[in-house]
Short mmCIF file of C-alpha atoms in Angstrom, two decimals:
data_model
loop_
_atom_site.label_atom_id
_atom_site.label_comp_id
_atom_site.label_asym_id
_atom_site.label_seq_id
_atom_site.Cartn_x
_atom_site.Cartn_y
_atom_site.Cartn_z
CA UNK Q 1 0.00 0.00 0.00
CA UNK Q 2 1.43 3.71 -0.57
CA UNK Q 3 1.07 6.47 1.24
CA UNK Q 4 -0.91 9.09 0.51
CA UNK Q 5 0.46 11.67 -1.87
CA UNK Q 6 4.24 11.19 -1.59
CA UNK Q 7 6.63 12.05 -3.59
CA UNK Q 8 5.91 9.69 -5.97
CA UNK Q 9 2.05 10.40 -5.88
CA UNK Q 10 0.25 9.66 -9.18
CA UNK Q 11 3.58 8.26 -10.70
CA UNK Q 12 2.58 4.84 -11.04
CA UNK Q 13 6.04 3.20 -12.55
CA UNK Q 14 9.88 3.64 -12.23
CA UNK Q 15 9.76 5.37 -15.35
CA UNK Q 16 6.96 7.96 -14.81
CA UNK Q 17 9.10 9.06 -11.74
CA UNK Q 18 12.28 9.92 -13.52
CA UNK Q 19 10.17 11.47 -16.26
CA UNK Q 20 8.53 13.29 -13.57
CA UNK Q 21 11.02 14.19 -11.32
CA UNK Q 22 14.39 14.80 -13.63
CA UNK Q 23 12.13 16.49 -16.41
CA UNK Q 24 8.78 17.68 -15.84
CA UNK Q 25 9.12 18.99 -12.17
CA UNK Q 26 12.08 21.25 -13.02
CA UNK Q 27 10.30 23.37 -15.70
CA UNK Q 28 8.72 26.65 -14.95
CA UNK Q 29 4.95 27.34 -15.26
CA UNK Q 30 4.23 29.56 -18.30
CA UNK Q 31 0.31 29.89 -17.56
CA UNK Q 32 -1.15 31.11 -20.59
CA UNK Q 33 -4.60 31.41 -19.31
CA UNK Q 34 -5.75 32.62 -15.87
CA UNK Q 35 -8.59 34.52 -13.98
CA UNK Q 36 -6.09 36.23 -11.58
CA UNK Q 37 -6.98 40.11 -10.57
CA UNK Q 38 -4.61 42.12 -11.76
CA UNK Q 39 -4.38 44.63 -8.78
CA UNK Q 40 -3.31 41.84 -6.79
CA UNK Q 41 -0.38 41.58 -8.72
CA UNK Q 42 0.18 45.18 -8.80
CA UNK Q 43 -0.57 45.91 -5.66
CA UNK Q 44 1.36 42.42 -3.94
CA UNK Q 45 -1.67 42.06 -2.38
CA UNK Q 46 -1.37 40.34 1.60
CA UNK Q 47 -4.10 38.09 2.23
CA UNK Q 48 -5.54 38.32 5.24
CA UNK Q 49 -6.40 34.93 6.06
CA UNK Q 50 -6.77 31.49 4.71
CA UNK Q 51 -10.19 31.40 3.87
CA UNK Q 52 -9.70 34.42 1.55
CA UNK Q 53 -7.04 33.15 -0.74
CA UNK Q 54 -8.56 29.75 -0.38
CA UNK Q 55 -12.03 29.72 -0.48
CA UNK Q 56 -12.80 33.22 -1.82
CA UNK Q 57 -14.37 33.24 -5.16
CA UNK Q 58 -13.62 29.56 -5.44
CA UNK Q 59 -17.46 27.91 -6.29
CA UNK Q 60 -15.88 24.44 -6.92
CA UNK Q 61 -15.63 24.52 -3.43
CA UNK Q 62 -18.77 25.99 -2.89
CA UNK Q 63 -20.85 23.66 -5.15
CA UNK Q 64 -18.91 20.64 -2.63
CA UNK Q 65 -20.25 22.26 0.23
CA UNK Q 66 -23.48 22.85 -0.75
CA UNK Q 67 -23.94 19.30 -1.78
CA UNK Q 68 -22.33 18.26 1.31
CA UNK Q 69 -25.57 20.25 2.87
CA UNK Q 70 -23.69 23.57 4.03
CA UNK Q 71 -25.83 26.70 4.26
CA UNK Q 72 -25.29 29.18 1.35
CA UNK Q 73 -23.96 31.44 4.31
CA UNK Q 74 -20.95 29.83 5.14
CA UNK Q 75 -20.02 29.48 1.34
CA UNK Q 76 -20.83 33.38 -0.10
CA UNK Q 77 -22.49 35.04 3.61
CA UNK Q 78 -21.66 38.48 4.74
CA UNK Q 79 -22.57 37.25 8.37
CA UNK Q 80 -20.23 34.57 8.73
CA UNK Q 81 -16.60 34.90 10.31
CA UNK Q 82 -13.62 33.43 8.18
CA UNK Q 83 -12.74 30.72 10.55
CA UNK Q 84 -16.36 29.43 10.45
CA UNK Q 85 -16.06 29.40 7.02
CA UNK Q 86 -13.02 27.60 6.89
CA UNK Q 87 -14.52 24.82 10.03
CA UNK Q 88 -17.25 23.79 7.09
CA UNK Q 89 -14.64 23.41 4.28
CA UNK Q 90 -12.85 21.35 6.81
CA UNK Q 91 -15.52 19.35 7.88
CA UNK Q 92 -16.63 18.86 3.80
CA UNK Q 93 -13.18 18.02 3.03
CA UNK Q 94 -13.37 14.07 4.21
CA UNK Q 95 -16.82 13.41 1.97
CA UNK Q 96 -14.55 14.30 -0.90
CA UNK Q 97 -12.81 11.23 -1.89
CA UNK Q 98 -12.55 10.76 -5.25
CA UNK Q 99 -13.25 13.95 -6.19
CA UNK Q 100 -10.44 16.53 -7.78
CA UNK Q 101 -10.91 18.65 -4.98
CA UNK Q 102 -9.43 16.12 -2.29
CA UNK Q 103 -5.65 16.29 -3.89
CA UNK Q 104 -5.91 19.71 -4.80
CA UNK Q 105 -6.71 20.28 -1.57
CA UNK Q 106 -3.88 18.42 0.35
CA UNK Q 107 -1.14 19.57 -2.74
CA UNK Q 108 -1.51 23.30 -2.21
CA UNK Q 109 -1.05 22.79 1.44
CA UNK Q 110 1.82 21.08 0.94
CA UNK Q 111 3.34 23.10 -1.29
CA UNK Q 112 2.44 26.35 -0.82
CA UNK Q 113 2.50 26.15 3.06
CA UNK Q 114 4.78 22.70 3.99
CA UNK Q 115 1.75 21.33 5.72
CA UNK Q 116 1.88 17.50 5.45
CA UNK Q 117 -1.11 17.12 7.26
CA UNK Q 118 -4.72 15.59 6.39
CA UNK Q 119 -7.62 18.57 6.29
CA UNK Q 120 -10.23 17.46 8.82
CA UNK Q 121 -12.72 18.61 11.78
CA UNK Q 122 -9.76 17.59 14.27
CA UNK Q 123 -6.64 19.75 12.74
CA UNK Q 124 -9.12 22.48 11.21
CA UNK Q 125 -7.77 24.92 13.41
CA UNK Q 126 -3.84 23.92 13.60
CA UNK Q 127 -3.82 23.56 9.80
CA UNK Q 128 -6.04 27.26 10.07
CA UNK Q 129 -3.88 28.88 12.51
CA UNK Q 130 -0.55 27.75 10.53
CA UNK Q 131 -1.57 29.15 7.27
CA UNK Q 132 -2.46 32.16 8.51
CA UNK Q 133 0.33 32.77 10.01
CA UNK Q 134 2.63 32.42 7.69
CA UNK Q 135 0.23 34.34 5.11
CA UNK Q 136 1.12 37.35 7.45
CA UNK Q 137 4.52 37.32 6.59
CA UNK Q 138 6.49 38.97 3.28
CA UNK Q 139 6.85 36.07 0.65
CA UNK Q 140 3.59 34.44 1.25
CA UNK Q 141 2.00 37.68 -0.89
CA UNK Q 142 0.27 37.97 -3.98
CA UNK Q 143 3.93 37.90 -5.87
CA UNK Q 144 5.11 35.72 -3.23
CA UNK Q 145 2.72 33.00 -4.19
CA UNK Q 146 4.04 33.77 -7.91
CA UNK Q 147 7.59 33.20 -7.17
CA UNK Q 148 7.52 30.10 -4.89
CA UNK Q 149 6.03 28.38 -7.86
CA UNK Q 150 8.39 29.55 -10.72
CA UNK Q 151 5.70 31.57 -12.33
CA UNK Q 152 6.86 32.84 -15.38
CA UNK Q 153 4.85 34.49 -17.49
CA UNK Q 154 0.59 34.68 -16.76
CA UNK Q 155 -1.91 35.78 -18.82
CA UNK Q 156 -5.18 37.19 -16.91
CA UNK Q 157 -8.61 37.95 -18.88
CA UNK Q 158 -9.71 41.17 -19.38
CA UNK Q 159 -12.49 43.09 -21.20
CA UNK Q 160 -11.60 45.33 -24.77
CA UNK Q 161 -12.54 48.37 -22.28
CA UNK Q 162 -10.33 47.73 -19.78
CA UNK Q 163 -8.31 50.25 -18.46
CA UNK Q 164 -4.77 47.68 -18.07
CA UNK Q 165 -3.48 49.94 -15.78
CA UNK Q 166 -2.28 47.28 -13.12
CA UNK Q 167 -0.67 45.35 -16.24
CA UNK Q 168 1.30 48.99 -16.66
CA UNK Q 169 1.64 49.09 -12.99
CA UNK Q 170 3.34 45.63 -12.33
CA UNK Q 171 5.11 46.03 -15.60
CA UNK Q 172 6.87 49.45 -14.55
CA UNK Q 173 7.77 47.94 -10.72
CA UNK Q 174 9.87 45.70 -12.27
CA UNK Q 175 8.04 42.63 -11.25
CA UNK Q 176 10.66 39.92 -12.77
CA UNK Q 177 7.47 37.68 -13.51
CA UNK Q 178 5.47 38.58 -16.84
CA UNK Q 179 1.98 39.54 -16.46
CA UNK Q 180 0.17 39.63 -19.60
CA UNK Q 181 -3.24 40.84 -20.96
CA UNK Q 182 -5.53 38.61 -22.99
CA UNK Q 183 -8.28 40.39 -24.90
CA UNK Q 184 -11.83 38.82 -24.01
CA UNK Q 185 -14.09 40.55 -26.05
CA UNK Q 186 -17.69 38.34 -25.12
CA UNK Q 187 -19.85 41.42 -24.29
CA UNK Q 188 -19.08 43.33 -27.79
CA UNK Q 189 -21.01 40.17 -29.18
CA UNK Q 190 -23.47 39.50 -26.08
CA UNK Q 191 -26.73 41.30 -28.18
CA UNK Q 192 -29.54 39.54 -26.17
CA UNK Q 193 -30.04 42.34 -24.23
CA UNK Q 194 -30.31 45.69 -26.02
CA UNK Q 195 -29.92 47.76 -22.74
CA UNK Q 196 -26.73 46.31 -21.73
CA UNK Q 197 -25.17 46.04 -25.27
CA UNK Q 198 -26.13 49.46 -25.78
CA UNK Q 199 -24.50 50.32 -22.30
CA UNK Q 200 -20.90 48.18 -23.09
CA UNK Q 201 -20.92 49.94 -26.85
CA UNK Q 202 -21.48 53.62 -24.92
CA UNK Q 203 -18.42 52.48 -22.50
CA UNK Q 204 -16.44 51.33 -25.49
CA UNK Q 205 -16.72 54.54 -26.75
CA UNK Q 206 -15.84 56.34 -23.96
CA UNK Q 207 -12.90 54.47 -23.43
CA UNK Q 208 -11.47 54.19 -27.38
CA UNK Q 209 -12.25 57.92 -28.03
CA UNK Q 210 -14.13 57.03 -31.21
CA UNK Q 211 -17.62 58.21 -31.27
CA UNK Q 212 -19.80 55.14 -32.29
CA UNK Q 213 -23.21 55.36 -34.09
CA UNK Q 214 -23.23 52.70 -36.31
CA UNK Q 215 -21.47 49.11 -36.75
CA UNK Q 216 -18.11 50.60 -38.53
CA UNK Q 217 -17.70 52.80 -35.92
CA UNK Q 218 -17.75 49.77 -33.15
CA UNK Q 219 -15.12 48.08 -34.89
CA UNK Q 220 -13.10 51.10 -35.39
CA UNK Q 221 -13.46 51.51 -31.77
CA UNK Q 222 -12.46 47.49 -31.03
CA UNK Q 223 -9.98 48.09 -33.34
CA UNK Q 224 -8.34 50.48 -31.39
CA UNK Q 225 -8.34 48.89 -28.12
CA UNK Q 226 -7.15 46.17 -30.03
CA UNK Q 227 -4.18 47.89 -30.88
CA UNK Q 228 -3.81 49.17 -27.02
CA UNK Q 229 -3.94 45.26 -25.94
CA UNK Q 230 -1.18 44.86 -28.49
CA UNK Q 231 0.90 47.66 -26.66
CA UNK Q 232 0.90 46.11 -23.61
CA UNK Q 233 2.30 42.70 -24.74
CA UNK Q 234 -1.25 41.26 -25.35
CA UNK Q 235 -0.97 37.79 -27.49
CA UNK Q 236 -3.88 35.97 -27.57
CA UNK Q 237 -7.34 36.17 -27.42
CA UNK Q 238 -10.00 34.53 -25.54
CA UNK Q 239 -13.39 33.57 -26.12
CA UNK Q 240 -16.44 31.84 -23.95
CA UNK Q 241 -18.79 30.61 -26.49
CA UNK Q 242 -21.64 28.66 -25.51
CA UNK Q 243 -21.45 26.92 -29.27
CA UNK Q 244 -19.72 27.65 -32.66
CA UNK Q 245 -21.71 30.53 -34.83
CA UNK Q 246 -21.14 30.18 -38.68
CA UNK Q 247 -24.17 31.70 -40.15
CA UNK Q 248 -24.31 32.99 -43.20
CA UNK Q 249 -24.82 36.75 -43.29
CA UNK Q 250 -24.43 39.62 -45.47
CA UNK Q 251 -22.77 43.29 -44.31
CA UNK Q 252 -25.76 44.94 -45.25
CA UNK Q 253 -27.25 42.43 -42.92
CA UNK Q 254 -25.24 42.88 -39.81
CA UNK Q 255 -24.91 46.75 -39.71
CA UNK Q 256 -29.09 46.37 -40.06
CA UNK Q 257 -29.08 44.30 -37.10
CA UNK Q 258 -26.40 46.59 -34.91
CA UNK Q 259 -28.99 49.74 -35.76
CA UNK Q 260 -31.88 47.97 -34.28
CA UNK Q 261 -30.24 46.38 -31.14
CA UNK Q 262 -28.56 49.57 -30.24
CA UNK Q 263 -31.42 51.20 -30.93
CA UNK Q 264 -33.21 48.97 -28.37
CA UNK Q 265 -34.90 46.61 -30.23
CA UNK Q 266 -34.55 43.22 -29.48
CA UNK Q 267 -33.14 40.50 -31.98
CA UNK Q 268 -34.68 37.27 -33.62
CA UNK Q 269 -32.98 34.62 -32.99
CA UNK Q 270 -31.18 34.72 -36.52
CA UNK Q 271 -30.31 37.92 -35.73
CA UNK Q 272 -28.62 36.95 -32.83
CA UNK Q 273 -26.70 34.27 -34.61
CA UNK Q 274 -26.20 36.11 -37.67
CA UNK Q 275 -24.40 38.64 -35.51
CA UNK Q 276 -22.00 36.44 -33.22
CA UNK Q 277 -21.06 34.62 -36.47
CA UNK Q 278 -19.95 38.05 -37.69
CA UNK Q 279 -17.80 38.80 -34.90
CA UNK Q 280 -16.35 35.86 -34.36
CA UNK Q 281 -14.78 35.79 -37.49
CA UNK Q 282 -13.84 39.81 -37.47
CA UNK Q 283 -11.94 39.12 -33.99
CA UNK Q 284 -10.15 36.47 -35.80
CA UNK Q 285 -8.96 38.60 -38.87
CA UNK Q 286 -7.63 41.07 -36.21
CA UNK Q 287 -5.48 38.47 -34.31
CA UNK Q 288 -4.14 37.31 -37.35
CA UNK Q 289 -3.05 40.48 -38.47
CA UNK Q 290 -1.56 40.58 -34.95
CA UNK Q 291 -0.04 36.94 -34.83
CA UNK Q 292 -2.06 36.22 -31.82
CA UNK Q 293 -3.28 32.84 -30.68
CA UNK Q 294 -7.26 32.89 -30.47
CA UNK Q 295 -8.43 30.46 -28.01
CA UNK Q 296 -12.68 29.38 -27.36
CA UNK Q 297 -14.18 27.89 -24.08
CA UNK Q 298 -17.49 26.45 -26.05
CA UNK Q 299 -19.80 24.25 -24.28
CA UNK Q 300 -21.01 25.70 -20.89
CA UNK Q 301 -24.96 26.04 -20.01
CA UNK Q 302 -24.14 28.94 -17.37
CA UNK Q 303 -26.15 30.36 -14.69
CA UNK Q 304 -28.81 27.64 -14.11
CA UNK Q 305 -29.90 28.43 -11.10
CA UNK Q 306 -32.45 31.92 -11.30
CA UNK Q 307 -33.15 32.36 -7.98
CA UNK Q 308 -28.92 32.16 -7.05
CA UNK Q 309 -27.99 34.00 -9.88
CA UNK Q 310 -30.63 36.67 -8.96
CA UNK Q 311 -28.90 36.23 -5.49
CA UNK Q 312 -25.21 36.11 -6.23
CA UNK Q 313 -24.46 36.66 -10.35
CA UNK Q 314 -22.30 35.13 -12.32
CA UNK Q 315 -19.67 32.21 -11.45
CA UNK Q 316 -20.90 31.58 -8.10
CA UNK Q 317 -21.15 27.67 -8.76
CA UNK Q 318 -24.42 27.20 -11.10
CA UNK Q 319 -23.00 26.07 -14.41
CA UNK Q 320 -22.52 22.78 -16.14
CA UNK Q 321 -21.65 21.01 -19.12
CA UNK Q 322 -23.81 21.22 -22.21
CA UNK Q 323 -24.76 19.26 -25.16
CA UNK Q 324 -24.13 20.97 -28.51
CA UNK Q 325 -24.14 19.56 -31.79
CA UNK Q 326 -21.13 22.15 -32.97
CA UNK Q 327 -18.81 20.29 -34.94
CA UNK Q 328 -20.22 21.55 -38.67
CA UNK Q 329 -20.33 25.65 -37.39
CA UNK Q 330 -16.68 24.79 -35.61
CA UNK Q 331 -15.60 23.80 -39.37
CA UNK Q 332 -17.26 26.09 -41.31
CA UNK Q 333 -15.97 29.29 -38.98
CA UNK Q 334 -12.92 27.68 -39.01
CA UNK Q 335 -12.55 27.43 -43.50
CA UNK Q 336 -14.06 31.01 -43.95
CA UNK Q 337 -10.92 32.50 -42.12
CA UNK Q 338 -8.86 30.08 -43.41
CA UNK Q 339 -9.86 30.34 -47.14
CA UNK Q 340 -9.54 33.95 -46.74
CA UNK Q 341 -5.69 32.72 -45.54
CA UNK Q 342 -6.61 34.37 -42.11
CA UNK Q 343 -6.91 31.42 -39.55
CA UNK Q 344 -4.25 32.50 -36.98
CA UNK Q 345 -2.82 30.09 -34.38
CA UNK Q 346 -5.70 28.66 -32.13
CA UNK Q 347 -6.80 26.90 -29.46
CA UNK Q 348 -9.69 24.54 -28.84
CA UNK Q 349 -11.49 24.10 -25.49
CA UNK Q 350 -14.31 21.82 -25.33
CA UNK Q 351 -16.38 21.04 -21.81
CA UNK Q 352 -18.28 18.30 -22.89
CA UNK Q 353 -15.80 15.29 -22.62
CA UNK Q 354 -18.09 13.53 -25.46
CA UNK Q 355 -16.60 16.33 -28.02
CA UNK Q 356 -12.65 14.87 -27.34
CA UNK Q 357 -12.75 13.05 -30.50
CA UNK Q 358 -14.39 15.65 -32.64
CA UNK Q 359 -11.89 18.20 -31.60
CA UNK Q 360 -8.99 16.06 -31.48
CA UNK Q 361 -10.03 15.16 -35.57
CA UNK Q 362 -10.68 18.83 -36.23
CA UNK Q 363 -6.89 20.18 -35.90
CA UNK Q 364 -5.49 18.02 -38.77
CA UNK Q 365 -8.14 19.67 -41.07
CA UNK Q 366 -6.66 23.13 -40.94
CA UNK Q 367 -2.66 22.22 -39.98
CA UNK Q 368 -0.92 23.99 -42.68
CA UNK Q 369 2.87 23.00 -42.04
CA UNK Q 370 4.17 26.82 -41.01
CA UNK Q 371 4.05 26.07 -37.19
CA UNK Q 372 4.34 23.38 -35.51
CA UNK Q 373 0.64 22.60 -33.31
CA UNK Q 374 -0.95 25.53 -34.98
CA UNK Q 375 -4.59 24.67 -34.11
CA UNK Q 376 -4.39 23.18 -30.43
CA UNK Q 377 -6.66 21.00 -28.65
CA UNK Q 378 -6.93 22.77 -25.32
CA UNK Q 379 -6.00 21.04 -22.33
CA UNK Q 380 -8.89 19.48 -20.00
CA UNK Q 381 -10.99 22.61 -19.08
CA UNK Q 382 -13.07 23.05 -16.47
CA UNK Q 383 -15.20 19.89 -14.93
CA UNK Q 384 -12.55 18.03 -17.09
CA UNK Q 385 -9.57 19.79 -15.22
CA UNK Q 386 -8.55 16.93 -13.61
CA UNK Q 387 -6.90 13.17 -14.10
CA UNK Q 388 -9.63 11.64 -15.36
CA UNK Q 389 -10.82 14.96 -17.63
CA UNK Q 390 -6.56 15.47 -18.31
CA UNK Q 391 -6.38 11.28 -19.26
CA UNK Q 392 -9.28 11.17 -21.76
CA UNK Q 393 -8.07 14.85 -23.56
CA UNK Q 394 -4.29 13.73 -24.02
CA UNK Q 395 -5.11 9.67 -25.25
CA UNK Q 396 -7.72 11.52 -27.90
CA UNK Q 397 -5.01 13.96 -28.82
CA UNK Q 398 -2.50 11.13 -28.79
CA UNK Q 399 -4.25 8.68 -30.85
CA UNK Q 400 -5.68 11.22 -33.51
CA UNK Q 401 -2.49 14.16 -33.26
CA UNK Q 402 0.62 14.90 -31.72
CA UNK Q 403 0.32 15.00 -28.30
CA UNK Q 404 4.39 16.03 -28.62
CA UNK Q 405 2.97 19.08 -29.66
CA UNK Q 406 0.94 20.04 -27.31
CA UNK Q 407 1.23 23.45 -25.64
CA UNK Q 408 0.23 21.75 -22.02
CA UNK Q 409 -1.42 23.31 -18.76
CA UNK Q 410 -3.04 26.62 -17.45
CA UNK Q 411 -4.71 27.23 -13.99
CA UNK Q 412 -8.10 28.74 -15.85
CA UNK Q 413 -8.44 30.09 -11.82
CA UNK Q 414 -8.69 33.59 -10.13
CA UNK Q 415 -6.61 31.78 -7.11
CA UNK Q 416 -2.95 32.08 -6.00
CA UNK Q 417 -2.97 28.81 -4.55
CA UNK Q 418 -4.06 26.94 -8.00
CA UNK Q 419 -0.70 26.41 -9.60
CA UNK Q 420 -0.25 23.05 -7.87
CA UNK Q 421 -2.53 21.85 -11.24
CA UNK Q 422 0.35 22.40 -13.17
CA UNK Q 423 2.08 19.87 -10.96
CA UNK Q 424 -1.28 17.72 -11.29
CA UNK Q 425 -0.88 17.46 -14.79
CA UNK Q 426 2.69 16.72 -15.30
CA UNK Q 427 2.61 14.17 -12.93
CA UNK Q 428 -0.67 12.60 -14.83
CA UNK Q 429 1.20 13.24 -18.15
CA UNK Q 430 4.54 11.55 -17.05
CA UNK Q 431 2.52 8.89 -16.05
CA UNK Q 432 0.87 8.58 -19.01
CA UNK Q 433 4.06 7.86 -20.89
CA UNK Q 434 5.87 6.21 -18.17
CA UNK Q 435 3.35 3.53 -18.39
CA UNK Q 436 3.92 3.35 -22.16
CA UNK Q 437 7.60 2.65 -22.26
CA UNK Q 438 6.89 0.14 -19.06
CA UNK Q 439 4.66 -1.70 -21.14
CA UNK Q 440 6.76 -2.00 -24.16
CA UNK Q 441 4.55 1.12 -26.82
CA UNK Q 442 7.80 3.33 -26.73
CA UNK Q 443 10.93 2.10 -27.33
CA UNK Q 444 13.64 2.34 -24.03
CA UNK Q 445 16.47 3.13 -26.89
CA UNK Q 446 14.05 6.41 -27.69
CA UNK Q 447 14.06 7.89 -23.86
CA UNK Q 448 16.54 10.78 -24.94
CA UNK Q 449 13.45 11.59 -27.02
CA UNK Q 450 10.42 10.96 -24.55
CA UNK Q 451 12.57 12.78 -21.99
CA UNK Q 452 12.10 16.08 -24.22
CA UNK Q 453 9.01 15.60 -24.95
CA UNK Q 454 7.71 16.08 -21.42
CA UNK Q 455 9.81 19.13 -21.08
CA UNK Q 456 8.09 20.66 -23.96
CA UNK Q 457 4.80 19.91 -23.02
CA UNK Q 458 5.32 21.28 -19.36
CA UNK Q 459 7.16 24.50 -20.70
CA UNK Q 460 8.89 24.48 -24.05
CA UNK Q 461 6.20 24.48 -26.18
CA UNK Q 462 4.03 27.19 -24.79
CA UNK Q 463 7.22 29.51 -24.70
CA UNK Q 464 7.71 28.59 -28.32
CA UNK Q 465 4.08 28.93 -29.32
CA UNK Q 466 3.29 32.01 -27.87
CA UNK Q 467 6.60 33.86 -28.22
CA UNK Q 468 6.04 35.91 -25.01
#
């Protein structure tokens, strides 16, 4: 029997360990993808206790609690203390066997904090009292939590109006550890609700100087901040997409259909699809101009809950995955930029696990030999962001690509205690491959070979693929 989460944890062969250990777990984290607030970088923000690095914002943990029949108040309450918030987690944190959420759990104590110790009612308040204590002192900040990882270049999310000062800010401290924009331009396509796309396009405005009244003047005005992103070392793009849109549409069409939604009339539904189709490929003729990456989340049914999203918004815990027959739209946007020779490099996230295959076939059709890996399969996002999820998305990208390729792991979190997932999925991938040479599928004589190819896909290839 092993003990739980040693060093060799996950790494189920000899080989997997010295893959893992003399390779993978040397490599810094480039993480190309995050939901981290950029004033906390800027400001090295000093957290003032345990539960609000850890449990702040963070609705997987949430949704566990809930289910594990904790009242909403100790998961999002104003009237709760910290420390009773933390006693529930604690006492949640044995029904989670099996789930993700159990080694995460126990791997950023461990390495963020040293603690060795199992999360339970009885050392709640040791394990508690530990943390927050050391979160008091210097390194255990914001930049802190950054450096004791090897962090070395992150990419938040951030709107076309946003003002990236705090990228300026960190930038201009001399913060040795890149922090990087990535444009997410969702609400200049979100036309459901006239009122609040009319409000965005009035910001937008505001913000790019150019005075908009008609559908030229809102991509002049994207165009622009565009250009600003660019500035400020901005290299990919980022989209959350509940499905592919590849209508067919006309310009006449579309600039018809911006007049009457900003002139707050509601859309059709063909409107609505008609529009996002347009967009969609627009943003991708600008970051192919640029050389940027483009990257799209598709497949999430958000905000099921009414009465909690009345309560608490967005990303509180009330999503899931969601079935979408996308795979013709996914193609067809895909050929209209690239017959017009404007598909830039991209990146494929899917959250339904049933859609591994369909992306994984997908990237061949528009690989055009000029980089190596130029259409990606994402890595497992989301409720697949784990081994299981991390498993399925590397054998499909194995079997029908080149999973030597691949540009590996990102945290996809707004938490300075997630980086541990980048040790997750090394270990997972090392595995992976350990277990083929073990078993004979890779040749022994070829380890100089396998040996690089987890390098890459922990760090090489992301630094080569973005060029940050």
């Amino acid at each position: 029997m092993k003990n739980f989460m040693d060093e060799n944890f996950l790494l189920q062969t000899e080989t997997a360990q010295k893959l893992y250990h003399e390779h993978a777990a040397k490599m810094p984290i480039i993480d190309y993808h995050c939901h981290l607030i950029p004033q906390m970088v800027a400001d090295d923000y000093k957290f003032k206790s345990l539960t609000e690095i850890w449990l702040g914002g963070d609705h997987y943990k949430w949704r566990a609690m809930r289910t594990n029949g904790v009242d909403e108040r100790y998961c999002t309450g104003k009237d709760t203390t910290d420390w009773e918030k933390f006693e529930k987690w604690a006492e949640t944190v044995p029904y989670t066997f099996r789930n993700p959420l159990y080694h995460w759990t126990h791997l950023e104590l461990k390495t963020a904090f040293g603690i060795d110790k199992i999360l339970s009612p009885k050392t709640a308040r040791e394990i508690y009292d530990e943390c927050n204590e050391k979160l008091a002192q210097p390194e255990y900040s914001a930049r802190g939590m950054m450096r004791r990882y090897h962090v070395e270049v992150v990419c938040t999310t951030d709107d076309p109006i946003d003002s990236l000062e705090y990228h300026i800010q960190t930038r201009e401290s001399g913060f040795e550890i890149k922090m990087l924009p990535t444009w997410r331009p969702d609400k200049a396509m979100a036309v459901e609700v006239p009122a609040d796309f009319r409000a965005y396009v009035e910001k937008l405005s505001a913000v790019s100087g150019v005075t908009i009244s008609n559908f030229d003047d809102m991509i002049a005005a994207l165009r622009k901040r565009h250009d600003f992103f660019a500035e400020q070392g901005c290299r990919l793009s980022d989209h959350g997409i509940e499905e592919f849109y590849a209508e067919d549409y006309t310009d006449a069409e579309i600039k018809a259909i911006f007049n009457k939604v900003y002139g707050g009339t509601e859309l059709t539904k063909e409107e609505i699809l008609k529009f996002k189709s347009a967009m969609l490929v627009i943003f991708g003729e600008m970051d192919w101009e640029k050389g940027w990456t483009q990257q799209f989340h598709y497949g999430a049914i958000r905000n099921n809950n009414t009465k909690m999203f009345k309560l608490l918004g967005p990303d509180t815990g009330f999503d899931s995955i969601g079935e979408f027959t996308t795979a013709k739209a996914m193609s067809k946007f895909l050929d209209r930029l690239n017959v017009n020779g404007k598909l830039t490099k991209t990146i494929l996230y899917n959250l339904n696990p049933c859609a591994n295959e369909v992306i994984a076939t997908m990237l061949g059709n528009f690989q055009d030999g000029s980089i190596a890996g130029k259409i990606q399969f994402g890595s497992g996002w989301w409720f697949l962001d784990q081994k299981d999820g991390m498993e399925k998305q590397m054998n499909a990208l194995s079997v029908l690509g080149l999973l030597s390729r691949f540009v590996g792991m990102l945290t996809d979190s707004r938490s300075f205690l997630s980086y541990p997932r980048h040790e997750y999925f090394r270990r997972t991938l090392c595995n992976l491959v350990g277990r083929d040479v073990e078993n004979g599928e890779i040749p022994v004589s070829e380890m100089d070979r396998v040996n690089q190819m987890i390098e890459d896909i922990s760090y090489n290839n992301a630094k080569n693929f973005f060029k940050f």
